[in-house]
């Protein structure tokens, strides 16, 4: 009703669907993102007794442990610099690797394409803890590879994996597939017309790539970088497992809250810095993209052939991809095998003991029942993840549509808010959610609802990013044509845009479910006795050194999610651009 | 036009409505558990079996539980906080997050457990004691032909350069106990001189308290400073690690239990409290591979645990080293003088 009233006044295009959606999403974001974060951040300017203390805030903000440059003189640098360096490194490497993958998968006819796709999905479905653990089992000072090298090549054993290199490798393994999914979508969406035109003008493949394809990839590249950068900033599990003395903001925030010093003010200050970094990444992105247009899918005819990939580029891509693949295979071999031997690397006797502890099914008086210790958390996680999935995807796509297609006041603030929850470490979100929803008007703690809300709003940004990247390539002319024909905005979105966005929607859904099933830090504060979650359980097992059960559970989760994922992909399917393909072209 | 979507929406709403169900009101107990998951689970199921009360247990570290109780202050979600190191329990008592309660069985408890209750004005009580120590990897020591360390003083020997691991006292209660222990054992100035020398031998300040024990078990480090029961736990899982109780004497933690103030099930919480102090309930620790010393004098001390006759416990001043002011001061000093210092 309010929406209709506002629409009449001409806000947001004058359609009640648009204003209604804006109100819905704006309200939801204000309530589930801005408000909880505000609850935490206000403690930045308070002392322990809760009084307003700006001087203390300034002292904490400029602290040496945050901004120090001691690493230049042999000490350790401040956490802010550490996080920034790591995130930049990971952002760049994942983007380039993702591009190499996307080029090979979309633009070549290499026979290993299905393998590429399959392997690249693996890290997304992996509970975050596990990659770091597997890296230690392989490359730690007493790791399998390290031992082998020491024995056969005389390379002395060291602890090099603990620190920026270990975290970097683990994060690159984990986040490259997201870059790949974004870039593959963008690459597939580039209309061949321009490349074909360049080819007609006798440009070499390399020149076509440099001057046509690469510029058109910009929105995808920046999106991929931004996600890699922000994911790295917010990643909690890998620095925890393999970080050594290399401190980063996300773990420092966690331990400022739950550690022996119990300094929530410091946590809030660190979270503030993390937010500023994210904001800066945003600013850089919009500056680089500038005002250029990237639309290539128009309402006009859209047939043609993509230019072949330059040979040099193809070779370089392969060269980049192969080490990644080998490492991935090594890590996953360790994970899958690790759960079924007594003690991996030390005692390789096969055993089913861990699997049975976690997932056994017994027959009792009342028939079959699930007696394994992992079942309750597994089923709860699945239930909550499945509920969150469609909501996340719908909100993500709708938000992206509004951001890209509608002009309204406060658009930039809106966009920033949607990214914000993504950038803040889960622990802060968790505490914010408790502070915001434990007392007062809306009481959600202790219910599954609060976990679903955390999932939805934490994972929404990926849906938004993926959809935005695809949307920038779809000509507004299509919308306009539909609107001219008197279709409403809603009908245009449903009939014209959504079908073209199918890959983006699939990405959003997959990612939402998978992240929900593998999230740790945001929900560790929200779980209650009735809603124990899979990853919280896994971390608990690993915490006490029961690596067998932890690894077997992770392996089961991975296999299960792979199956789920392939099903969703098959159902959601590809966008139908209606292009002729290579084979047809040859015949004609 | 919207029929399908509306239907989906309606379905989602239904699911959400189902999720918002409140916890059942009668005969339920919500417990935050601060020890190993197996032990937590054993306590839960055993009590459920004996009393018929439906126990909902959430396992977190003591620091996490304390942070969560603070955040939930206005509308507490838990009834009882069972287990986990004593300092955050004392802090919660100091801030009035927990309820005063005097159990009838207090006189049956060992001395240190009763003192813990007095100290907190009966807002918490000791349920187990764990002594600090370290563990070394036996295979690595043997293959490098080194003398096994036996004292705190051995850890700063040059041959252990880059081979000792301990947690960061800023993040871990275990490491805070170690810092406070050394200060009490040696005096503040000599302790900091020692810690600076130790810093040269440290390869990593881990975040979690038990991590150094696990790393030593895996051979990722030679020596790990941790609670002795954590080291023993790693050894019992088949790793080549030997526990050491330092010859100069050592500090300890008092694992505690508190009733959450304004919890929704106060009667159930008190019943559980009484049960948890009985000898039978306290036997469950050793049965689940947690070899701390139980607080009930009738509960047997697990033979696998550290031999208390050989462990020299210092007279740990929990009142002083449990207070926030002293903690902040020592942690700040450690961070600037030791951790940020050159190797």
mmCIF file of N, CA and C in Angstrom, chain A residues 365-407:
data_model
loop_
_atom_site.group_PDB
_atom_site.id
_atom_site.type_symbol
_atom_site.label_atom_id
_atom_site.label_comp_id
_atom_site.label_asym_id
_atom_site.label_seq_id
_atom_site.Cartn_x
_atom_site.Cartn_y
_atom_site.Cartn_z
ATOM 1 N N UNK A 365 14.028 -51.625 17.805
ATOM 2 C CA UNK A 365 12.668 -52.130 17.991
ATOM 3 C C UNK A 365 11.706 -51.473 16.999
ATOM 4 N N UNK A 366 11.861 -50.172 16.832
ATOM 5 C CA UNK A 366 10.928 -49.432 15.982
ATOM 6 C C UNK A 366 11.334 -49.403 14.526
ATOM 7 N N UNK A 367 12.169 -50.329 14.092
ATOM 8 C CA UNK A 367 12.598 -50.319 12.693
ATOM 9 C C UNK A 367 13.962 -49.671 12.564
ATOM 10 N N UNK A 368 14.288 -49.266 11.335
ATOM 11 C CA UNK A 368 15.610 -48.674 11.089
ATOM 12 C C UNK A 368 15.686 -47.294 11.712
ATOM 13 N N UNK A 369 16.819 -46.966 12.278
ATOM 14 C CA UNK A 369 17.014 -45.590 12.725
ATOM 15 C C UNK A 369 18.472 -45.176 12.527
ATOM 16 N N UNK A 370 18.681 -43.873 12.520
ATOM 17 C CA UNK A 370 20.011 -43.344 12.232
ATOM 18 C C UNK A 370 20.767 -43.191 13.539
ATOM 19 N N UNK A 371 21.731 -44.079 13.788
ATOM 20 C CA UNK A 371 22.392 -44.055 15.084
ATOM 21 C C UNK A 371 23.727 -43.318 15.070
ATOM 22 N N UNK A 372 24.241 -42.987 13.864
ATOM 23 C CA UNK A 372 25.537 -42.307 13.800
ATOM 24 C C UNK A 372 25.493 -40.945 14.470
ATOM 25 N N UNK A 373 26.654 -40.510 14.984
ATOM 26 C CA UNK A 373 26.668 -39.265 15.752
ATOM 27 C C UNK A 373 26.522 -38.042 14.850
ATOM 28 N N UNK A 374 26.727 -38.214 13.552
ATOM 29 C CA UNK A 374 26.709 -37.045 12.662
ATOM 30 C C UNK A 374 25.328 -36.762 12.081
ATOM 31 N N UNK A 375 24.418 -37.711 12.174
ATOM 32 C CA UNK A 375 23.132 -37.559 11.488
ATOM 33 C C UNK A 375 22.341 -36.310 11.880
ATOM 34 N N UNK A 376 22.154 -36.046 13.194
ATOM 35 C CA UNK A 376 21.299 -34.897 13.534
ATOM 36 C C UNK A 376 21.794 -33.591 12.924
ATOM 37 N N UNK A 377 23.106 -33.338 13.072
ATOM 38 C CA UNK A 377 23.629 -32.082 12.546
ATOM 39 C C UNK A 377 23.544 -32.054 11.024
ATOM 40 N N UNK A 378 23.750 -33.204 10.391
ATOM 41 C CA UNK A 378 23.697 -33.282 8.933
ATOM 42 C C UNK A 378 22.307 -32.921 8.423
ATOM 43 N N UNK A 379 21.289 -33.524 9.019
ATOM 44 C CA UNK A 379 19.916 -33.290 8.546
ATOM 45 C C UNK A 379 19.471 -31.861 8.829
ATOM 46 N N UNK A 380 19.836 -31.334 10.006
ATOM 47 C CA UNK A 380 19.470 -29.952 10.321
ATOM 48 C C UNK A 380 20.080 -28.989 9.323
ATOM 49 N N UNK A 381 21.370 -29.196 9.050
ATOM 50 C CA UNK A 381 22.053 -28.314 8.115
ATOM 51 C C UNK A 381 21.379 -28.335 6.759
ATOM 52 N N UNK A 382 21.049 -29.536 6.317
ATOM 53 C CA UNK A 382 20.419 -29.674 5.011
ATOM 54 C C UNK A 382 19.080 -28.946 4.987
ATOM 55 N N UNK A 383 18.301 -29.134 6.037
ATOM 56 C CA UNK A 383 16.980 -28.509 6.112
ATOM 57 C C UNK A 383 17.091 -26.987 6.040
ATOM 58 N N UNK A 384 17.956 -26.433 6.883
ATOM 59 C CA UNK A 384 18.085 -24.972 6.927
ATOM 60 C C UNK A 384 18.665 -24.428 5.620
ATOM 61 N N UNK A 385 19.645 -25.162 5.082
ATOM 62 C CA UNK A 385 20.260 -24.730 3.824
ATOM 63 C C UNK A 385 19.255 -24.703 2.691
ATOM 64 N N UNK A 386 18.404 -25.725 2.625
ATOM 65 C CA UNK A 386 17.415 -25.807 1.550
ATOM 66 C C UNK A 386 16.374 -24.694 1.679
ATOM 67 N N UNK A 387 16.026 -24.353 2.918
ATOM 68 C CA UNK A 387 15.058 -23.270 3.087
ATOM 69 C C UNK A 387 15.672 -21.936 2.668
ATOM 70 N N UNK A 388 16.939 -21.753 3.023
ATOM 71 C CA UNK A 388 17.587 -20.475 2.717
ATOM 72 C C UNK A 388 17.838 -20.307 1.221
ATOM 73 N N UNK A 389 18.011 -21.424 0.505
ATOM 74 C CA UNK A 389 18.460 -21.362 -0.888
ATOM 75 C C UNK A 389 17.569 -20.519 -1.795
ATOM 76 N N UNK A 390 16.261 -20.849 -1.915
ATOM 77 C CA UNK A 390 15.441 -20.058 -2.852
ATOM 78 C C UNK A 390 15.301 -18.593 -2.422
ATOM 79 N N UNK A 391 15.265 -18.365 -1.110
ATOM 80 C CA UNK A 391 15.118 -16.984 -0.639
ATOM 81 C C UNK A 391 16.352 -16.176 -1.016
ATOM 82 N N UNK A 392 17.522 -16.784 -0.789
ATOM 83 C CA UNK A 392 18.764 -16.093 -1.129
ATOM 84 C C UNK A 392 18.801 -15.747 -2.604
ATOM 85 N N UNK A 393 18.490 -16.741 -3.446
ATOM 86 C CA UNK A 393 18.576 -16.529 -4.888
ATOM 87 C C UNK A 393 17.577 -15.464 -5.325
ATOM 88 N N UNK A 394 16.340 -15.557 -4.846
ATOM 89 C CA UNK A 394 15.317 -14.605 -5.259
ATOM 90 C C UNK A 394 15.701 -13.189 -4.848
ATOM 91 N N UNK A 395 16.105 -13.027 -3.609
ATOM 92 C CA UNK A 395 16.490 -11.692 -3.138
ATOM 93 C C UNK A 395 17.698 -11.168 -3.914
ATOM 94 N N UNK A 396 18.645 -12.070 -4.171
ATOM 95 C CA UNK A 396 19.855 -11.664 -4.881
ATOM 96 C C UNK A 396 19.545 -11.172 -6.281
ATOM 97 N N UNK A 397 18.749 -11.941 -7.016
ATOM 98 C CA UNK A 397 18.436 -11.571 -8.393
ATOM 99 C C UNK A 397 17.614 -10.284 -8.427
ATOM 100 N N UNK A 398 16.650 -10.197 -7.568
ATOM 101 C CA UNK A 398 15.791 -9.009 -7.533
ATOM 102 C C UNK A 398 16.621 -7.763 -7.202
ATOM 103 N N UNK A 399 17.512 -7.904 -6.219
ATOM 104 C CA UNK A 399 18.352 -6.768 -5.838
ATOM 105 C C UNK A 399 19.227 -6.339 -7.007
ATOM 106 N N UNK A 400 19.848 -7.319 -7.663
ATOM 107 C CA UNK A 400 20.723 -6.993 -8.788
ATOM 108 C C UNK A 400 19.940 -6.296 -9.886
ATOM 109 N N UNK A 401 18.730 -6.765 -10.146
ATOM 110 C CA UNK A 401 17.891 -6.163 -11.179
ATOM 111 C C UNK A 401 17.608 -4.706 -10.839
ATOM 112 N N UNK A 402 17.233 -4.477 -9.601
ATOM 113 C CA UNK A 402 16.939 -3.104 -9.173
ATOM 114 C C UNK A 402 18.175 -2.224 -9.312
ATOM 115 N N UNK A 403 19.326 -2.760 -8.891
ATOM 116 C CA UNK A 403 20.554 -1.974 -8.915
ATOM 117 C C UNK A 403 20.930 -1.613 -10.340
ATOM 118 N N UNK A 404 20.747 -2.554 -11.255
ATOM 119 C CA UNK A 404 21.239 -2.345 -12.609
ATOM 120 C C UNK A 404 20.250 -1.601 -13.500
ATOM 121 N N UNK A 405 18.967 -1.820 -13.274
ATOM 122 C CA UNK A 405 18.004 -1.337 -14.249
ATOM 123 C C UNK A 405 17.188 -0.133 -13.805
ATOM 124 N N UNK A 406 17.131 0.081 -12.522
ATOM 125 C CA UNK A 406 16.242 1.143 -12.067
ATOM 126 C C UNK A 406 17.082 2.267 -11.481
ATOM 127 N N UNK A 407 16.721 3.479 -11.812
ATOM 128 C CA UNK A 407 17.369 4.618 -11.183
ATOM 129 C C UNK A 407 16.548 5.042 -9.990
#
